[in-house]
Tab-separated table of N, CA and C in Angstrom:
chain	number	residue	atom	x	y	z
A	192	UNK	N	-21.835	5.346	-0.343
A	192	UNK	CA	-22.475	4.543	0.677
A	192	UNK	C	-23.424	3.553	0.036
A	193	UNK	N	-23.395	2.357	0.699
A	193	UNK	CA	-24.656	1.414	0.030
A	193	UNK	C	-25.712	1.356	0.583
A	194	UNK	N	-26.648	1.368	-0.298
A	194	UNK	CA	-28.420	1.773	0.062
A	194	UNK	C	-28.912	0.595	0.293
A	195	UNK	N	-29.541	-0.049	1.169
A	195	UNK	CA	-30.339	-1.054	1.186
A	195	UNK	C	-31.700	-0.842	1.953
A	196	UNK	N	-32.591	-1.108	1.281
A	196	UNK	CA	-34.078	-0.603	2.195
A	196	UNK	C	-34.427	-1.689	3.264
A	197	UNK	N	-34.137	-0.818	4.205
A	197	UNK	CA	-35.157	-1.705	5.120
A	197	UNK	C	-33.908	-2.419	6.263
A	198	UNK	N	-32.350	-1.916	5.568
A	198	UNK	CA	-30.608	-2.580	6.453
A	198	UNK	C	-30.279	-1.717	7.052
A	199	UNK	N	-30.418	-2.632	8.119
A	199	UNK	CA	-29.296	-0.988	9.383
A	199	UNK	C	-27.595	-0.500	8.648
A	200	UNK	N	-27.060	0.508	8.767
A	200	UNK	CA	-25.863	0.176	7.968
A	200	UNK	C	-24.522	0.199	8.973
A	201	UNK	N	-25.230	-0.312	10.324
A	201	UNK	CA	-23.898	-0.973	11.166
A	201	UNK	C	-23.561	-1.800	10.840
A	202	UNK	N	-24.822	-2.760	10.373
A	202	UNK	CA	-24.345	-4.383	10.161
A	202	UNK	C	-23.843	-4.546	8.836
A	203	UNK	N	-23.928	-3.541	7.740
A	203	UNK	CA	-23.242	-3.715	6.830
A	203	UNK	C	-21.979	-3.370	7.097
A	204	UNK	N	-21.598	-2.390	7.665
A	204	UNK	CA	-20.166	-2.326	7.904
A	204	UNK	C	-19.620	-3.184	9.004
A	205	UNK	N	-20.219	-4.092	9.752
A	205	UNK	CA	-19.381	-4.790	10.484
A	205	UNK	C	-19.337	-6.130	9.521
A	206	UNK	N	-20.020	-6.518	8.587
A	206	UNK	CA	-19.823	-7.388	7.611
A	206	UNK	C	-18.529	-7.274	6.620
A	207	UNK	N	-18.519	-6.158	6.073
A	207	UNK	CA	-17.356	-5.494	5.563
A	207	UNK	C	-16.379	-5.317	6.048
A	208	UNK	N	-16.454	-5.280	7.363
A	208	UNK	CA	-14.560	-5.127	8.053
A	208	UNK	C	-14.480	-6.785	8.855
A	209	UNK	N	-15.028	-7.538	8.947
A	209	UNK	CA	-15.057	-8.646	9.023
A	209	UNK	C	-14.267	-9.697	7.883
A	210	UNK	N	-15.022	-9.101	6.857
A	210	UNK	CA	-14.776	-9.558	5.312
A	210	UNK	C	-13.499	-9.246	5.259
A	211	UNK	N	-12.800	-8.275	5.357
A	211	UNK	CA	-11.522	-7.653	5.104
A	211	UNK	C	-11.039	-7.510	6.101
A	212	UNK	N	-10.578	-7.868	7.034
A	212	UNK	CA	-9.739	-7.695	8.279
A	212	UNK	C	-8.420	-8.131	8.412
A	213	UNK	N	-8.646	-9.513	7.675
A	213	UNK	CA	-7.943	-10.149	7.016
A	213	UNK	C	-6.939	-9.923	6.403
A	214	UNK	N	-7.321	-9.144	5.267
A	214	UNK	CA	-6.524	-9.300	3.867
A	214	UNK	C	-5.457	-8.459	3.940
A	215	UNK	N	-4.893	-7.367	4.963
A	215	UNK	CA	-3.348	-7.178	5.410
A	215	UNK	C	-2.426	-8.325	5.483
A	216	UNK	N	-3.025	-9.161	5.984
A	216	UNK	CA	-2.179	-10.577	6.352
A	216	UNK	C	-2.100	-11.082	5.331
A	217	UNK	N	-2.873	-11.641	4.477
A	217	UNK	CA	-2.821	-11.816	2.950
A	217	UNK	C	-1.661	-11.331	2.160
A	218	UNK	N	-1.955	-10.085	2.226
A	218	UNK	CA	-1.270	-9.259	1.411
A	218	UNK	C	0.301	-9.201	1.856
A	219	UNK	N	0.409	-9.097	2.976
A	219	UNK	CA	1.785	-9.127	3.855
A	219	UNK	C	2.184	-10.862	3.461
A	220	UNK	N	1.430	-11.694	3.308
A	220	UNK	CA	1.961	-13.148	2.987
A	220	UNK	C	2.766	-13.106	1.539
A	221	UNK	N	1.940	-12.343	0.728
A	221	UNK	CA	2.146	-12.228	-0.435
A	221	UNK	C	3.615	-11.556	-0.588
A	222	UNK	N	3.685	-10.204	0.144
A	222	UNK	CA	4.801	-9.755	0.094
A	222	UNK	C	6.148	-10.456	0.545
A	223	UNK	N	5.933	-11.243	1.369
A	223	UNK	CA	6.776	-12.386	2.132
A	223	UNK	C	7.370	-13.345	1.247
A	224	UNK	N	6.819	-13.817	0.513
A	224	UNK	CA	6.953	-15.099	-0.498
A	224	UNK	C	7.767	-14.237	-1.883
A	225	UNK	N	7.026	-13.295	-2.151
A	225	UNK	CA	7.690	-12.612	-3.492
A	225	UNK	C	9.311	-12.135	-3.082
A	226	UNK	N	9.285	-11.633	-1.750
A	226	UNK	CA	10.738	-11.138	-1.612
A	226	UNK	C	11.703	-12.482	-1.072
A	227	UNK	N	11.100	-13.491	-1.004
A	227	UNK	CA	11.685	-14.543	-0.024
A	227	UNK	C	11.949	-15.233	0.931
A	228	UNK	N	11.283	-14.315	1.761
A	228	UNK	CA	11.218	-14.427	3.071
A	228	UNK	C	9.807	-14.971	4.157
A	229	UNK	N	8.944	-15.291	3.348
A	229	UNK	CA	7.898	-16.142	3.676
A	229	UNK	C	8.055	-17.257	5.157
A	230	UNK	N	9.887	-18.054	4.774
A	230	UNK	CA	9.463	-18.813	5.762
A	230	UNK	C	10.247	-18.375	6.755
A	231	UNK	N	10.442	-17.356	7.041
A	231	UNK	CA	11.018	-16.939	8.314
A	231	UNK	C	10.076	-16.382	9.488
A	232	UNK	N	10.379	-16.210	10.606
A	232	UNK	CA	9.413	-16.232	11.841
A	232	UNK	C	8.750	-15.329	11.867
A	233	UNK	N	8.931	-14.290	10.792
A	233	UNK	CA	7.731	-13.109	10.650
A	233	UNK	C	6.660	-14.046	10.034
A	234	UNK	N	7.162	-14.859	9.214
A	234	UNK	CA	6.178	-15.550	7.987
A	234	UNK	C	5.378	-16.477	8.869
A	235	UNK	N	5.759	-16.808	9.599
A	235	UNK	CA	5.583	-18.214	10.793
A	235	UNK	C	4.383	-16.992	11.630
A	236	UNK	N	4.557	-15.921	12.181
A	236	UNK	CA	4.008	-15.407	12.899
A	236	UNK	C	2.453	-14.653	12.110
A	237	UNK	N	2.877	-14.239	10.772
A	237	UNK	CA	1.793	-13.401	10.074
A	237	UNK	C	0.601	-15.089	9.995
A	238	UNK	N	1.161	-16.294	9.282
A	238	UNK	CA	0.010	-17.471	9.527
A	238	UNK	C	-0.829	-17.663	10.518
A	239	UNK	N	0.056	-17.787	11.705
A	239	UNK	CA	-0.888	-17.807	12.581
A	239	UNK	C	-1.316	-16.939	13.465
A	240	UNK	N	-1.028	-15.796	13.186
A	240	UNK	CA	-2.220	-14.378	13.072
A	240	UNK	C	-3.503	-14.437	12.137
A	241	UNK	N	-2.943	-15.243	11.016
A	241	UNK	CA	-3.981	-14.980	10.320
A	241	UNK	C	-5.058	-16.159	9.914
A	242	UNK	N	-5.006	-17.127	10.657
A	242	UNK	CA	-5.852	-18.577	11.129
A	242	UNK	C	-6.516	-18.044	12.254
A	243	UNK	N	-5.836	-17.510	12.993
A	243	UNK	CA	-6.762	-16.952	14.320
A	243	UNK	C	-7.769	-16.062	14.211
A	244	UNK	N	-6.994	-14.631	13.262
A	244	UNK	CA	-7.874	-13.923	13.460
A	244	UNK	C	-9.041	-13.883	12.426
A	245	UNK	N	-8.693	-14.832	11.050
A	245	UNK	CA	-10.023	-15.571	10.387
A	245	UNK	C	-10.547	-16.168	10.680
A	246	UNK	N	-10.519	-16.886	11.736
A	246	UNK	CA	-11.164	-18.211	12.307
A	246	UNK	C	-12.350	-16.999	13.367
A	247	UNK	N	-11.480	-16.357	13.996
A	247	UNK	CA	-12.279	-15.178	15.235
A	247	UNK	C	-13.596	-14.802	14.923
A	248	UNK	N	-13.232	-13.631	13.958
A	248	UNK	CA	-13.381	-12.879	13.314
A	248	UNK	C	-14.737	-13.469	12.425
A	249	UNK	N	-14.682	-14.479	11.913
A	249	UNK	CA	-15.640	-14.840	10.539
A	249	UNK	C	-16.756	-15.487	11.595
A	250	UNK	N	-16.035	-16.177	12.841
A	250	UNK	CA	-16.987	-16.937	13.502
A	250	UNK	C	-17.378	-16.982	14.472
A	251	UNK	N	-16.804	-15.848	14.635
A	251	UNK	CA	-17.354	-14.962	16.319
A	251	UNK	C	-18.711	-13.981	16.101
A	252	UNK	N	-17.855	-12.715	15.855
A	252	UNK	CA	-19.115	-11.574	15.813
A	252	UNK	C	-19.690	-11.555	14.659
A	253	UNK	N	-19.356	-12.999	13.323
A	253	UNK	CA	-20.062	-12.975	12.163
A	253	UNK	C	-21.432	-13.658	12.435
A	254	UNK	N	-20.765	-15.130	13.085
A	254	UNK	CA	-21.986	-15.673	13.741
A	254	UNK	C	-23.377	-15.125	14.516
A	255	UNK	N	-23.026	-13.995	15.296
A	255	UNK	CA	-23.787	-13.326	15.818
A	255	UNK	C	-24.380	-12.436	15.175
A	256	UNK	N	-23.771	-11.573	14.583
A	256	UNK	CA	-24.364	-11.087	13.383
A	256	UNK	C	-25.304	-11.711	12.316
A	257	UNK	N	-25.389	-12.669	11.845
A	257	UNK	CA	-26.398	-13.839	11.477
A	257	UNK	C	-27.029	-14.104	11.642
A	258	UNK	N	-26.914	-14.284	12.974
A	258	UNK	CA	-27.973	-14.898	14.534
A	258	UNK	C	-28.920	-13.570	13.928
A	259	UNK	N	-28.547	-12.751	14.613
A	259	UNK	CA	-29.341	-11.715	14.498
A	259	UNK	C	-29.968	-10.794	13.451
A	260	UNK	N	-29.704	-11.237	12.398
A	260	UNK	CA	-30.273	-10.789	11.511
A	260	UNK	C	-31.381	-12.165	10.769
A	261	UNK	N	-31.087	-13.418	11.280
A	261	UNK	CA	-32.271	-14.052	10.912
A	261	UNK	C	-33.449	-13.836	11.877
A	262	UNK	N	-32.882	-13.774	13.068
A	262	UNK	CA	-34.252	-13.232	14.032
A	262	UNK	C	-34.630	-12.302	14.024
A	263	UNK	N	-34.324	-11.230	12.832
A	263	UNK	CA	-35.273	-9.803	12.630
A	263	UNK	C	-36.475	-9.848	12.070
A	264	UNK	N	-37.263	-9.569	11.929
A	264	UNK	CA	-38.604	-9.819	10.428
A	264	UNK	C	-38.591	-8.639	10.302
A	265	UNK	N	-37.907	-7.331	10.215
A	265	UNK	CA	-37.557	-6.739	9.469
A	265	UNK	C	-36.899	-6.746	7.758
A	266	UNK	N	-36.006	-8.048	8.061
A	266	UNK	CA	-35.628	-7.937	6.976
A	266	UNK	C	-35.388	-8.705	5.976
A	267	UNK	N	-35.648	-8.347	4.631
A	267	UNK	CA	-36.231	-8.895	3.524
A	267	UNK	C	-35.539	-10.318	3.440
A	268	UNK	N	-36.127	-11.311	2.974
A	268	UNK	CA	-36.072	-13.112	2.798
A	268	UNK	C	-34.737	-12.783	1.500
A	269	UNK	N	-34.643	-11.972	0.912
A	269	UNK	CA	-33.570	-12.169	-0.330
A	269	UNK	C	-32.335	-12.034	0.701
A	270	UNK	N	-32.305	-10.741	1.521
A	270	UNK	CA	-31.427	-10.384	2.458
A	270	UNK	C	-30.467	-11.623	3.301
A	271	UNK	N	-31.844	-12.412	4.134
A	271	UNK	CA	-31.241	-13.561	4.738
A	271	UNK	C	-30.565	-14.654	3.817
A	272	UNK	N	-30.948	-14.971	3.044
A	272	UNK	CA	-30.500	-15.850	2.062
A	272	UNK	C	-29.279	-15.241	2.284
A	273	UNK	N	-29.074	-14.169	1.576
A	273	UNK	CA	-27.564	-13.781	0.544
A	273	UNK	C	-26.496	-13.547	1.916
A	274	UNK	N	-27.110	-13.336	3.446
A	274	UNK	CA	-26.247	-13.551	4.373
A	274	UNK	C	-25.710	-14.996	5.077
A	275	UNK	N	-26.931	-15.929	4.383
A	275	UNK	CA	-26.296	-17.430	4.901
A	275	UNK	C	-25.364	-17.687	3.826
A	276	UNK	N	-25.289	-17.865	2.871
A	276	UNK	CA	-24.412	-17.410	1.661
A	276	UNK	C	-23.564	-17.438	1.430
A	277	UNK	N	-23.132	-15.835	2.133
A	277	UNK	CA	-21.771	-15.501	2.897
A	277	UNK	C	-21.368	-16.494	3.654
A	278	UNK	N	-22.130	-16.424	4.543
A	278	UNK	CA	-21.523	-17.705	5.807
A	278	UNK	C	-21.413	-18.465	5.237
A	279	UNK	N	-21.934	-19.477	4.387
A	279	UNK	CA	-21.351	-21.068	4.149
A	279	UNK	C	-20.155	-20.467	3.016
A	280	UNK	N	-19.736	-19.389	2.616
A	280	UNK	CA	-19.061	-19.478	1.435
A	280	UNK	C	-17.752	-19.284	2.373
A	281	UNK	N	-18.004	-18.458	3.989
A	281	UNK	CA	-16.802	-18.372	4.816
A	281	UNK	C	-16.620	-19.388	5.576
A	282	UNK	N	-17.196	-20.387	5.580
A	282	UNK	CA	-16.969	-21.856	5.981
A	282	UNK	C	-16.276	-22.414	5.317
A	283	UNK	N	-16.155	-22.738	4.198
A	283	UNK	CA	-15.592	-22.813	3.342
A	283	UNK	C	-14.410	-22.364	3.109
A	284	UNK	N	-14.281	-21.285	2.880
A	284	UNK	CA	-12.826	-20.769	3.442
A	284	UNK	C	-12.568	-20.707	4.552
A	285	UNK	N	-12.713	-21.224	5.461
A	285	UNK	CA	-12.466	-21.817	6.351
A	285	UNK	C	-11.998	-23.250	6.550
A	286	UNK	N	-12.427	-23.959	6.198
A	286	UNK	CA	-12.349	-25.210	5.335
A	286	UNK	C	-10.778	-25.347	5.508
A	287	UNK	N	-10.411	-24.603	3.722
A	287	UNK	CA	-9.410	-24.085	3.634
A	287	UNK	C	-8.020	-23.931	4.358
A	288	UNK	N	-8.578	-22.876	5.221
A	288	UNK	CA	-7.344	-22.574	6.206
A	288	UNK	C	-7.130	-23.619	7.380
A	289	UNK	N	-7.736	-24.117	7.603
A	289	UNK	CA	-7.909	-24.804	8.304
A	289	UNK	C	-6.474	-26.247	7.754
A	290	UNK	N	-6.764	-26.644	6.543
A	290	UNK	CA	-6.372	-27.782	6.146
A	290	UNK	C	-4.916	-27.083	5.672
A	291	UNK	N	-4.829	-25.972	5.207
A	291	UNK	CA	-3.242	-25.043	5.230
A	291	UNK	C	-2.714	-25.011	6.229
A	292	UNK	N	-3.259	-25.021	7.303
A	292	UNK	CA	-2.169	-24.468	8.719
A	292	UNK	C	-2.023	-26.271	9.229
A	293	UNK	N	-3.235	-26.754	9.217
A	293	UNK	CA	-2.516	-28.259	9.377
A	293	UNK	C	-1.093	-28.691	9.022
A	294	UNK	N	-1.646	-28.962	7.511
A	294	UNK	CA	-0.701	-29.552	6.202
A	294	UNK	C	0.744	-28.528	6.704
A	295	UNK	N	0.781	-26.886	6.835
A	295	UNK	CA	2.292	-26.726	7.045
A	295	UNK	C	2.933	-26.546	8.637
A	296	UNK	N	1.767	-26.681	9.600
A	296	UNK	CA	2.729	-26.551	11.064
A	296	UNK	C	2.229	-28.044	11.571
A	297	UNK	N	1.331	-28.504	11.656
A	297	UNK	CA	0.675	-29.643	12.253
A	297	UNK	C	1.559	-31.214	11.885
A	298	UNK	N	0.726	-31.361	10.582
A	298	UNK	CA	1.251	-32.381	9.817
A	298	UNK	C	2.529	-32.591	9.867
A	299	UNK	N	3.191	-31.611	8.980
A	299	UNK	CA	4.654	-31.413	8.769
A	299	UNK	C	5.784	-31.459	9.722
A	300	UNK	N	5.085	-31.239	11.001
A	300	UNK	CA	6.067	-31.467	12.080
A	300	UNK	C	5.963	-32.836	12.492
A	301	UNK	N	4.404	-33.206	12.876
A	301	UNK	CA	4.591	-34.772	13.553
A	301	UNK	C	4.697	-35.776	11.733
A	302	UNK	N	5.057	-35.178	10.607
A	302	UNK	CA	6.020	-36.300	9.937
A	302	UNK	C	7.696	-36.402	10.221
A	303	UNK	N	7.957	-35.125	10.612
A	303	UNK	CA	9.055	-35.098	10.507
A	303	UNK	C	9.593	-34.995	11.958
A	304	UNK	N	9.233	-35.392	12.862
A	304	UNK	CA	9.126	-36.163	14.372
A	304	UNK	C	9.372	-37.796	14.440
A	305	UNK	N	8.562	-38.183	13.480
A	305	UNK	CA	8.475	-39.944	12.867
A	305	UNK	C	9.344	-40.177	12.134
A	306	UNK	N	9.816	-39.036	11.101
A	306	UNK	CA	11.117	-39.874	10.521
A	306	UNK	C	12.162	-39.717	11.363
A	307	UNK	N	12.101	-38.373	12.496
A	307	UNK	CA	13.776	-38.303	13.105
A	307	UNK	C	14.117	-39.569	14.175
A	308	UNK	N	12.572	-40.222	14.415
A	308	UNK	CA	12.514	-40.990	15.683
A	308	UNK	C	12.802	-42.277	14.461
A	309	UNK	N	13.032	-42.948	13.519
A	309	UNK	CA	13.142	-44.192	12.691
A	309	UNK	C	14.789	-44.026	12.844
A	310	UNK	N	14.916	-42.214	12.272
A	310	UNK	CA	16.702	-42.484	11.930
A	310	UNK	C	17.513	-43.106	13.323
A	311	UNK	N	16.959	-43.293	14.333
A	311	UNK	CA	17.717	-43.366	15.446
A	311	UNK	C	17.934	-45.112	15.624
């Protein structure tokens, strides 16, 4: 268990399964691509499971979680820091996914909408 003086240890574990909630989908992407099968409608379906539920997830009950731990004065100034931190570092990856799910369902379709509408 991790000790922190002065941290409730709900909010560490809802930080932690927040953090990782994720990474099935990850990992299942991974497995997808290595066997080949990445772009088939499981592969299509695990993405945008997993834009949603990172997008949710990091910026739903993380946000709040944040919220609320800067409005404690309970707890220690190193603490808040290293939790905004987190957050801008999951913005960031966010960022990220964000510009991935574009670039392969967004983009990629309305280019290839514009070229089918030229061939005509």
């Amino acid at each position: 268990m991790l000790a922190i003086p002065s941290f409730p240890g709900a909010e560490v574990t809802a930080v932690a399964l927040g953090g990782e909630i994720t990474n099935p989908m990850v990992q299942f992407r991974w497995f997808l691509k290595h066997h080949g099968h990445y772009d088939s409608w499981i592969g299509k379906i695990n993405d945008h499971l997993f834009v949603a539920s990172f997008g949710l997830w990091r910026f739903g009950p993380g946000s709040y979680l944040l919220y609320r731990l800067l409005q404690c004065d309970e707890v220690e100034l190193v603490m808040k820091a290293g939790a905004v931190s987190i957050y801008l570092i999951s913005a960031a990856f966010m960022y990220g996914v964000v510009v991935f799910y574009l670039r392969k369902y967004i983009w990629k379709t309305s280019r290839s909408h514009r070229q089918g509408c030229k061939d005509e």
